mmCIF file of C-alpha atoms and ligand atoms in Angstrom:
data_model
loop_
_atom_site.group_PDB
_atom_site.id
_atom_site.type_symbol
_atom_site.label_atom_id
_atom_site.label_comp_id
_atom_site.label_asym_id
_atom_site.label_seq_id
_atom_site.Cartn_x
_atom_site.Cartn_y
_atom_site.Cartn_z
ATOM 1 C CA MET A 21 82.603 84.040 69.966
ATOM 2 C CA ALA A 22 84.943 81.068 69.469
ATOM 3 C CA HIS A 23 86.528 79.746 72.634
ATOM 4 C CA PRO A 24 90.261 80.706 72.859
ATOM 5 C CA GLN A 25 91.275 77.037 72.924
ATOM 6 C CA GLN A 26 89.798 76.751 69.420
ATOM 7 C CA ARG A 27 90.954 80.026 67.902
ATOM 8 C CA ARG A 28 94.379 80.579 69.527
ATOM 9 C CA ALA A 29 97.575 78.673 68.963
ATOM 10 C CA GLN A 30 99.605 77.182 71.804
ATOM 11 C CA GLY A 31 100.857 80.024 74.042
ATOM 12 C CA VAL A 32 104.510 80.880 74.538
ATOM 13 C CA VAL A 33 105.929 80.715 78.093
ATOM 14 C CA ARG A 34 109.166 82.587 78.884
ATOM 15 C CA PHE A 35 110.916 83.614 82.098
ATOM 16 C CA TYR A 36 113.282 86.514 82.761
ATOM 17 C CA ASP A 37 115.373 87.223 85.852
ATOM 18 C CA PHE A 38 115.894 90.956 86.474
ATOM 19 C CA LEU A 39 117.091 90.713 90.084
ATOM 20 C CA PRO A 40 120.361 92.608 90.566
ATOM 21 C CA GLU A 41 123.616 90.672 90.978
ATOM 22 C CA GLY A 42 125.272 90.737 94.389
ATOM 23 C CA ASN A 43 123.929 90.387 97.892
ATOM 24 C CA SER A 44 121.487 93.222 98.452
ATOM 25 C CA PHE A 45 119.886 91.096 101.228
ATOM 26 C CA LEU A 46 123.044 91.429 103.351
ATOM 27 C CA ASP A 47 123.324 95.177 102.618
ATOM 28 C CA ASP A 48 119.659 95.764 103.499
ATOM 29 C CA VAL A 49 119.897 93.729 106.730
ATOM 30 C CA LEU A 50 123.063 95.531 107.893
ATOM 31 C CA LYS A 51 121.520 98.902 107.060
ATOM 32 C CA GLY A 52 118.170 98.106 108.711
ATOM 33 C CA LEU A 53 119.659 96.748 111.938
ATOM 34 C CA ALA A 54 121.961 99.769 112.295
ATOM 35 C CA GLN A 55 119.003 102.231 112.578
ATOM 36 C CA PRO A 56 117.871 103.543 115.990
ATOM 37 C CA GLN A 57 114.505 101.806 115.347
ATOM 38 C CA LYS A 58 115.809 98.564 113.859
ATOM 39 C CA THR A 59 113.962 97.556 110.665
ATOM 40 C CA LEU A 60 113.964 94.734 108.124
ATOM 41 C CA PRO A 61 112.276 95.165 104.709
ATOM 42 C CA PRO A 62 109.137 93.006 104.343
ATOM 43 C CA LYS A 63 110.099 91.914 100.820
ATOM 44 C CA TYR A 64 112.536 89.465 102.474
ATOM 45 C CA PHE A 65 109.687 87.501 104.079
ATOM 46 C CA TYR A 66 109.218 85.602 100.836
ATOM 47 C CA ASP A 67 111.870 82.896 100.579
ATOM 48 C CA ALA A 68 110.577 79.353 99.923
ATOM 49 C CA ARG A 69 109.671 78.852 103.634
ATOM 50 C CA GLY A 70 108.138 82.337 103.865
ATOM 51 C CA CYS A 71 105.973 81.708 100.774
ATOM 52 C CA GLU A 72 104.809 78.424 102.328
ATOM 53 C CA LEU A 73 103.927 80.164 105.608
ATOM 54 C CA PHE A 74 102.152 82.966 103.757
ATOM 55 C CA GLU A 75 100.004 80.373 101.945
ATOM 56 C CA GLN A 76 99.096 78.975 105.397
ATOM 57 C CA ILE A 77 98.237 82.488 106.655
ATOM 58 C CA CYS A 78 95.815 82.854 103.740
ATOM 59 C CA GLU A 79 93.894 79.785 105.016
ATOM 60 C CA LEU A 80 93.664 80.937 108.668
ATOM 61 C CA PRO A 81 90.195 81.575 110.137
ATOM 62 C CA GLU A 82 91.380 84.967 111.477
ATOM 63 C CA TYR A 83 92.955 86.100 108.175
ATOM 64 C CA TYR A 84 89.821 87.224 106.299
ATOM 65 C CA PRO A 85 91.436 89.171 103.351
ATOM 66 C CA THR A 86 92.242 86.230 101.062
ATOM 67 C CA ARG A 87 88.897 84.445 101.258
ATOM 68 C CA THR A 88 86.980 87.740 101.078
ATOM 69 C CA GLU A 89 88.849 88.950 97.997
ATOM 70 C CA LEU A 90 88.441 85.512 96.382
ATOM 71 C CA ALA A 91 84.684 85.708 96.965
ATOM 72 C CA ILE A 92 84.576 89.219 95.422
ATOM 73 C CA MET A 93 86.530 87.910 92.423
ATOM 74 C CA ARG A 94 84.197 84.913 92.015
ATOM 75 C CA GLU A 95 81.151 87.156 92.093
ATOM 76 C CA HIS A 96 82.415 90.006 89.918
ATOM 77 C CA ALA A 97 85.165 88.637 87.628
ATOM 78 C CA GLY A 98 82.824 88.992 84.629
ATOM 79 C CA ALA A 99 82.285 92.694 85.327
ATOM 80 C CA MET A 100 86.025 93.161 85.965
ATOM 81 C CA ALA A 101 86.855 91.523 82.616
ATOM 82 C CA LYS A 102 84.363 93.834 80.920
ATOM 83 C CA PHE A 103 85.997 96.829 82.606
ATOM 84 C CA LEU A 104 89.516 95.745 81.505
ATOM 85 C CA GLY A 105 88.350 95.100 77.944
ATOM 86 C CA PRO A 106 89.351 92.626 75.223
ATOM 87 C CA ASP A 107 92.967 91.972 74.159
ATOM 88 C CA CYS A 108 94.264 93.275 77.437
ATOM 89 C CA GLN A 109 97.886 92.675 78.470
ATOM 90 C CA LEU A 110 97.558 91.634 82.095
ATOM 91 C CA ILE A 111 100.578 92.531 84.263
ATOM 92 C CA GLU A 112 100.411 91.133 87.787
ATOM 93 C CA PHE A 113 102.663 92.390 90.574
ATOM 94 C CA GLY A 114 103.477 89.995 93.405
ATOM 95 C CA SER A 115 101.727 87.160 91.614
ATOM 96 C CA GLY A 116 102.317 84.568 94.381
ATOM 97 C CA SER A 117 100.079 81.540 94.044
ATOM 98 C CA SER A 118 97.846 83.193 91.370
ATOM 99 C CA ARG A 119 94.533 81.774 92.684
ATOM 100 C CA LYS A 120 92.666 85.014 92.102
ATOM 101 C CA THR A 121 94.351 85.477 88.731
ATOM 102 C CA ARG A 122 92.980 82.148 87.534
ATOM 103 C CA ILE A 123 89.441 83.428 88.118
ATOM 104 C CA LEU A 124 90.207 86.661 86.254
ATOM 105 C CA ILE A 125 91.970 84.948 83.324
ATOM 106 C CA GLU A 126 89.025 82.583 82.854
ATOM 107 C CA GLN A 127 86.746 85.581 82.281
ATOM 108 C CA LEU A 128 89.182 87.991 80.608
ATOM 109 C CA GLN A 129 91.025 85.523 78.334
ATOM 110 C CA PRO A 130 93.918 87.945 77.796
ATOM 111 C CA PRO A 131 96.407 87.271 74.992
ATOM 112 C CA LEU A 132 99.361 88.004 77.282
ATOM 113 C CA TYR A 133 99.900 87.560 81.027
ATOM 114 C CA VAL A 134 103.016 89.025 82.702
ATOM 115 C CA PRO A 135 103.490 87.932 86.342
ATOM 116 C CA VAL A 136 106.184 89.946 88.154
ATOM 117 C CA ASP A 137 107.440 88.707 91.520
ATOM 118 C CA ILE A 138 110.594 88.944 93.619
ATOM 119 C CA ALA A 139 110.019 85.322 94.719
ATOM 120 C CA ASP A 140 110.951 83.132 91.761
ATOM 121 C CA GLU A 141 110.075 80.065 93.880
ATOM 122 C CA ALA A 142 106.409 81.119 93.965
ATOM 123 C CA MET A 143 106.070 82.824 90.565
ATOM 124 C CA ARG A 144 107.425 80.067 88.280
ATOM 125 C CA PRO A 145 105.303 77.137 89.497
ATOM 126 C CA ALA A 146 102.219 79.378 89.587
ATOM 127 C CA ALA A 147 102.874 80.560 86.002
ATOM 128 C CA GLU A 148 103.483 76.980 84.857
ATOM 129 C CA GLY A 149 100.200 75.954 86.506
ATOM 130 C CA LEU A 150 98.392 78.721 84.597
ATOM 131 C CA ALA A 151 100.063 77.608 81.343
ATOM 132 C CA ARG A 152 98.674 74.092 81.915
ATOM 133 C CA ALA A 153 95.197 75.429 82.743
ATOM 134 C CA PHE A 154 95.152 77.880 79.798
ATOM 135 C CA PRO A 155 97.348 76.352 77.052
ATOM 136 C CA TRP A 156 96.565 79.237 74.658
ATOM 137 C CA LEU A 157 97.860 81.892 77.083
ATOM 138 C CA ASN A 158 101.181 83.637 76.360
ATOM 139 C CA ILE A 159 103.090 84.116 79.604
ATOM 140 C CA ILE A 160 106.184 86.216 80.266
ATOM 141 C CA GLY A 161 107.257 85.578 83.859
ATOM 142 C CA VAL A 162 109.546 88.251 85.313
ATOM 143 C CA CYS A 163 111.502 87.830 88.527
ATOM 144 C CA ALA A 164 112.096 91.414 89.678
ATOM 145 C CA ASP A 165 111.647 93.894 92.499
ATOM 146 C CA TYR A 166 108.559 95.709 91.251
ATOM 147 C CA THR A 167 108.999 98.533 93.765
ATOM 148 C CA ARG A 168 111.823 99.799 91.514
ATOM 149 C CA PRO A 169 111.449 101.239 87.975
ATOM 150 C CA LEU A 170 111.143 98.313 85.574
ATOM 151 C CA THR A 171 110.986 97.946 81.783
ATOM 152 C CA LEU A 172 109.100 94.810 80.840
ATOM 153 C CA PRO A 173 110.319 92.635 77.956
ATOM 154 C CA GLU A 174 108.511 93.218 74.662
ATOM 155 C CA PHE A 175 106.318 90.469 73.289
ATOM 156 C CA VAL A 176 105.591 90.761 69.572
ATOM 157 C CA GLY A 177 103.006 88.869 67.601
ATOM 158 C CA VAL A 178 99.803 89.474 69.563
ATOM 159 C CA PRO A 179 97.648 92.571 69.283
ATOM 160 C CA ILE A 180 97.389 94.359 72.637
ATOM 161 C CA GLY A 181 94.367 96.569 73.314
ATOM 162 C CA ARG A 182 95.330 98.009 76.656
ATOM 163 C CA LYS A 183 97.840 97.363 79.394
ATOM 164 C CA ALA A 184 96.466 96.642 82.841
ATOM 165 C CA VAL A 185 98.209 96.153 86.156
ATOM 166 C CA TYR A 186 96.561 93.636 88.500
ATOM 167 C CA PHE A 187 97.693 94.054 92.113
ATOM 168 C CA PRO A 188 95.557 91.856 94.371
ATOM 169 C CA GLY A 189 95.933 90.848 98.023
ATOM 170 C CA SER A 190 96.084 94.390 99.459
ATOM 171 C CA THR A 191 99.859 94.256 99.050
ATOM 172 C CA ILE A 192 99.568 98.010 98.408
ATOM 173 C CA GLY A 193 98.933 98.167 102.183
ATOM 174 C CA ASN A 194 102.517 97.083 102.819
ATOM 175 C CA PHE A 195 103.625 100.532 101.566
ATOM 176 C CA THR A 196 103.045 103.750 103.506
ATOM 177 C CA PRO A 197 100.470 105.950 101.709
ATOM 178 C CA HIS A 198 103.386 108.098 100.479
ATOM 179 C CA GLU A 199 105.240 105.036 99.101
ATOM 180 C CA ALA A 200 101.955 103.760 97.625
ATOM 181 C CA ILE A 201 101.681 106.962 95.569
ATOM 182 C CA GLY A 202 105.243 106.440 94.249
ATOM 183 C CA PHE A 203 104.456 102.818 93.400
ATOM 184 C CA LEU A 204 101.221 103.761 91.603
ATOM 185 C CA GLN A 205 103.133 106.386 89.589
ATOM 186 C CA LEU A 206 105.460 103.594 88.383
ATOM 187 C CA ALA A 207 102.436 101.449 87.483
ATOM 188 C CA ARG A 208 100.873 104.446 85.728
ATOM 189 C CA ARG A 209 104.024 104.860 83.597
ATOM 190 C CA MET A 210 103.949 101.146 82.769
ATOM 191 C CA VAL A 211 100.325 101.072 81.508
ATOM 192 C CA GLY A 212 100.322 104.562 79.900
ATOM 193 C CA PRO A 213 97.345 106.941 79.628
ATOM 194 C CA GLY A 214 94.083 105.006 79.324
ATOM 195 C CA GLY A 215 95.714 101.916 80.854
ATOM 196 C CA ALA A 216 94.022 100.179 83.759
ATOM 197 C CA LEU A 217 94.630 99.155 87.346
ATOM 198 C CA LEU A 218 92.695 96.430 89.156
ATOM 199 C CA ILE A 219 93.730 96.506 92.780
ATOM 200 C CA GLY A 220 92.670 94.746 95.984
ATOM 201 C CA VAL A 221 92.608 97.000 99.054
ATOM 202 C CA ASP A 222 91.804 95.962 102.619
ATOM 203 C CA LEU A 223 89.265 98.194 104.377
ATOM 204 C CA LYS A 224 89.355 99.819 107.828
ATOM 205 C CA LYS A 225 87.460 97.845 110.451
ATOM 206 C CA ASP A 226 87.215 96.894 114.125
ATOM 207 C CA LYS A 227 90.611 96.781 115.859
ATOM 208 C CA LYS A 228 89.859 93.371 117.430
ATOM 209 C CA VAL A 229 89.320 91.795 114.003
ATOM 210 C CA LEU A 230 92.521 93.360 112.665
ATOM 211 C CA ASP A 231 94.654 92.450 115.696
ATOM 212 C CA ALA A 232 93.546 88.796 115.456
ATOM 213 C CA ALA A 233 94.205 88.666 111.690
ATOM 214 C CA TYR A 234 97.890 89.526 112.301
ATOM 215 C CA ASP A 235 98.374 87.560 115.549
ATOM 216 C CA ASP A 236 96.535 84.297 114.969
ATOM 217 C CA ALA A 237 95.927 81.660 117.632
ATOM 218 C CA ALA A 238 97.877 78.946 115.777
ATOM 219 C CA GLY A 239 101.005 81.123 115.654
ATOM 220 C CA VAL A 240 101.435 80.950 111.869
ATOM 221 C CA THR A 241 101.906 84.720 111.488
ATOM 222 C CA ALA A 242 104.449 84.587 114.330
ATOM 223 C CA ALA A 243 106.375 81.860 112.454
ATOM 224 C CA PHE A 244 106.143 83.951 109.234
ATOM 225 C CA ASN A 245 107.568 87.003 111.006
ATOM 226 C CA LEU A 246 110.351 85.092 112.827
ATOM 227 C CA ASN A 247 111.290 83.325 109.586
ATOM 228 C CA LEU A 248 113.016 86.594 108.678
ATOM 229 C CA LEU A 249 115.592 85.926 111.418
ATOM 230 C CA ALA A 250 115.772 82.236 110.451
ATOM 231 C CA ARG A 251 116.436 83.333 106.851
ATOM 232 C CA ILE A 252 119.246 85.640 107.989
ATOM 233 C CA ASN A 253 120.754 82.689 109.895
ATOM 234 C CA ARG A 254 120.406 80.355 106.873
ATOM 235 C CA GLU A 255 121.552 82.682 104.119
ATOM 236 C CA LEU A 256 123.832 85.184 105.811
ATOM 237 C CA GLY A 257 125.348 83.028 108.573
ATOM 238 C CA GLY A 258 123.595 85.037 111.303
ATOM 239 C CA ASP A 259 123.334 83.683 114.857
ATOM 240 C CA PHE A 260 119.897 84.882 116.022
ATOM 241 C CA GLN A 261 118.500 82.612 118.759
ATOM 242 C CA LEU A 262 114.900 82.445 117.600
ATOM 243 C CA ARG A 263 113.515 81.417 121.002
ATOM 244 C CA ARG A 264 114.806 84.675 122.461
ATOM 245 C CA PHE A 265 112.590 86.772 120.124
ATOM 246 C CA SER A 266 108.821 87.008 119.813
ATOM 247 C CA HIS A 267 106.192 88.202 117.340
ATOM 248 C CA LYS A 268 104.304 91.427 118.032
ATOM 249 C CA ALA A 269 101.515 92.838 115.844
ATOM 250 C CA PHE A 270 98.828 95.435 116.527
ATOM 251 C CA TYR A 271 96.522 97.827 114.694
ATOM 252 C CA ASP A 272 97.425 101.482 115.286
ATOM 253 C CA GLU A 273 94.096 103.274 114.862
ATOM 254 C CA ALA A 274 95.665 106.739 114.619
ATOM 255 C CA LYS A 275 98.002 105.694 111.808
ATOM 256 C CA GLY A 276 95.431 103.392 110.150
ATOM 257 C CA TRP A 277 97.899 100.529 109.829
ATOM 258 C CA ILE A 278 98.967 97.239 111.346
ATOM 259 C CA GLU A 279 102.512 97.307 112.722
ATOM 260 C CA MET A 280 104.445 94.087 112.873
ATOM 261 C CA HIS A 281 107.612 93.799 114.967
ATOM 262 C CA ILE A 282 110.031 91.170 116.229
ATOM 263 C CA GLU A 283 110.616 91.795 119.928
ATOM 264 C CA SER A 284 113.753 90.842 121.842
ATOM 265 C CA ARG A 285 112.759 88.904 124.993
ATOM 266 C CA ALA A 286 116.071 89.672 126.724
ATOM 267 C CA SER A 287 119.147 91.815 126.541
ATOM 268 C CA GLN A 288 121.323 90.039 123.970
ATOM 269 C CA PHE A 289 123.666 90.278 120.978
ATOM 270 C CA ALA A 290 123.340 88.816 117.480
ATOM 271 C CA HIS A 291 125.892 88.769 114.676
ATOM 272 C CA VAL A 292 125.374 89.130 110.917
ATOM 273 C CA GLY A 293 128.186 89.312 108.356
ATOM 274 C CA GLY A 294 130.797 90.036 111.009
ATOM 275 C CA THR A 295 128.787 92.906 112.570
ATOM 276 C CA ARG A 296 127.538 92.681 116.175
ATOM 277 C CA PHE A 297 124.069 94.044 116.981
ATOM 278 C CA ARG A 298 122.928 94.720 120.545
ATOM 279 C CA PHE A 299 119.295 94.244 121.581
ATOM 280 C CA SER A 300 117.913 95.435 124.885
ATOM 281 C CA ALA A 301 115.011 93.541 126.486
ATOM 282 C CA GLY A 302 111.775 94.681 124.809
ATOM 283 C CA GLU A 303 113.550 96.358 121.886
ATOM 284 C CA THR A 304 111.926 95.606 118.514
ATOM 285 C CA ILE A 305 112.797 95.197 114.863
ATOM 286 C CA HIS A 306 110.021 96.774 112.785
ATOM 287 C CA THR A 307 109.248 94.325 109.958
ATOM 288 C CA GLU A 308 105.994 95.384 108.269
ATOM 289 C CA ILE A 309 103.085 97.771 108.087
ATOM 290 C CA SER A 310 99.752 96.857 106.560
ATOM 291 C CA CYS A 311 97.671 99.966 105.842
ATOM 292 C CA LYS A 312 93.905 99.817 105.948
ATOM 293 C CA TYR A 313 91.922 102.344 103.886
ATOM 294 C CA SER A 314 88.402 103.618 103.496
ATOM 295 C CA VAL A 315 87.262 103.658 99.852
ATOM 296 C CA GLU A 316 87.608 107.456 99.780
ATOM 297 C CA GLU A 317 91.082 107.395 101.335
ATOM 298 C CA PHE A 318 92.308 104.904 98.777
ATOM 299 C CA ARG A 319 90.802 106.870 95.876
ATOM 300 C CA ALA A 320 92.706 109.952 97.100
ATOM 301 C CA VAL A 321 96.009 107.995 97.176
ATOM 302 C CA ALA A 322 95.307 106.568 93.707
ATOM 303 C CA HIS A 323 94.488 110.048 92.374
ATOM 304 C CA HIS A 324 97.943 111.256 93.425
ATOM 305 C CA GLY A 325 99.389 108.156 91.745
ATOM 306 C CA GLY A 326 97.684 109.066 88.442
ATOM 307 C CA PHE A 327 94.598 106.809 88.522
ATOM 308 C CA GLU A 328 90.895 107.634 88.762
ATOM 309 C CA ALA A 329 88.253 105.233 90.072
ATOM 310 C CA ASP A 330 85.925 103.686 87.536
ATOM 311 C CA GLN A 331 84.270 100.927 89.583
ATOM 312 C CA THR A 332 84.680 99.513 93.101
ATOM 313 C CA TRP A 333 83.538 96.075 94.213
ATOM 314 C CA ILE A 334 83.037 95.429 97.961
ATOM 315 C CA ASP A 335 81.773 92.377 99.888
ATOM 316 C CA ALA A 336 78.478 92.595 101.814
ATOM 317 C CA ALA A 337 80.255 92.759 105.219
ATOM 318 C CA ASN A 338 82.420 95.723 104.070
ATOM 319 C CA MET A 339 85.698 93.936 104.754
ATOM 320 C CA PHE A 340 87.601 94.296 101.474
ATOM 321 C CA SER A 341 87.500 96.303 98.249
ATOM 322 C CA VAL A 342 88.635 95.754 94.664
ATOM 323 C CA HIS A 343 89.042 98.951 92.620
ATOM 324 C CA GLY A 344 88.943 99.215 88.837
ATOM 325 C CA MET A 345 90.856 102.393 87.915
ATOM 326 C CA ILE A 346 91.973 104.202 84.778
ATOM 327 C CA ALA A 347 95.314 105.938 84.253
ATOM 328 C CA VAL A 348 94.840 109.599 83.400
HETATM 329 C C1 LIG B 25 101.135 90.408 101.575
HETATM 330 N N1 LIG B 25 100.416 91.286 102.500
HETATM 331 C C2 LIG B 25 99.325 91.937 101.841
HETATM 332 C C3 LIG B 25 100.052 90.660 103.783
HETATM 333 C C4 LIG B 25 99.249 91.655 104.657
HETATM 334 O O1 LIG B 25 98.155 91.318 105.073
HETATM 335 O O2 LIG B 25 99.715 92.783 104.861
HETATM 336 C C5 LIG B 25 101.280 90.182 104.519
HETATM 337 C C6 LIG B 25 100.978 89.635 105.875
HETATM 338 N N2 LIG B 25 101.653 89.918 106.949
HETATM 339 C C7 LIG B 25 101.147 89.264 107.970
HETATM 340 N N3 LIG B 25 100.091 88.579 107.560
HETATM 341 C C8 LIG B 25 99.995 88.785 106.239
#
């Protein structure tokens, strides 16, 4: 088979911005902080500083998911490409830095790659990097909230065999199992019957390992979590005193998920957009969950989302799984 560089013309690179007009960040913050259990949506972690901190998390000794999934990809990308099939349109949700995608694209050589991310700051440079590495690749970068129904722009001129959603990083864990089913149903609609899903899912394991992964010794995850308050101060004119809040993260074995909170160290007030919020000492803002699944548990969730398992790749230490699934 001829190498794509020889048989394909220069790829087209286009970007679309589908984020809604207006300040939904302010609305979501005001709504979240008004609840009895204060909450902030985790999608707001990823401003430029948050993306930078997340990249640092991925390099931490305690944070095993990134390096483990990368190793699985390096070992099995050939088999994954075979599973996805030729002329596959590869749609990636939450593309971030695209390190794992590079490994997959090398093997799969898809005619069209569609990264979708809420963080334009991370998606664009990553897509441009991929365009330099694979000059033949057509790329349609979409800045959008992929947790909402989304119609992707059409791209004419290349034959597409099958649509496949790639969702690495165990970001599916940041939804409750119920939300994960809703998300998978959206993905299922996007790829259509016979379409594919390649998804990274973190596995259940020892609580000590999980607690350390989300509360690292260097305090990077703490900085990532508290950056949410810093972002509210920067973008919404909030007056949170960061030193008066601390990071709290733990694995809840009964629920099967990590819970991440920002805890108030004292009784205090903070203001956002003209609204005053009271915090008692020890009160928390719930910022994230990160669900951990057994292979069987995840297959059950995926089944309700409209996908059936075809193949599952797992590392030797049973830390992380990558599932190849087909939409039914
Ligand atoms: C993006 N997501 C899969 C990460 C996780 O592990 O749940 C986010 C994260 N939060 C704290 N550390 C990493």
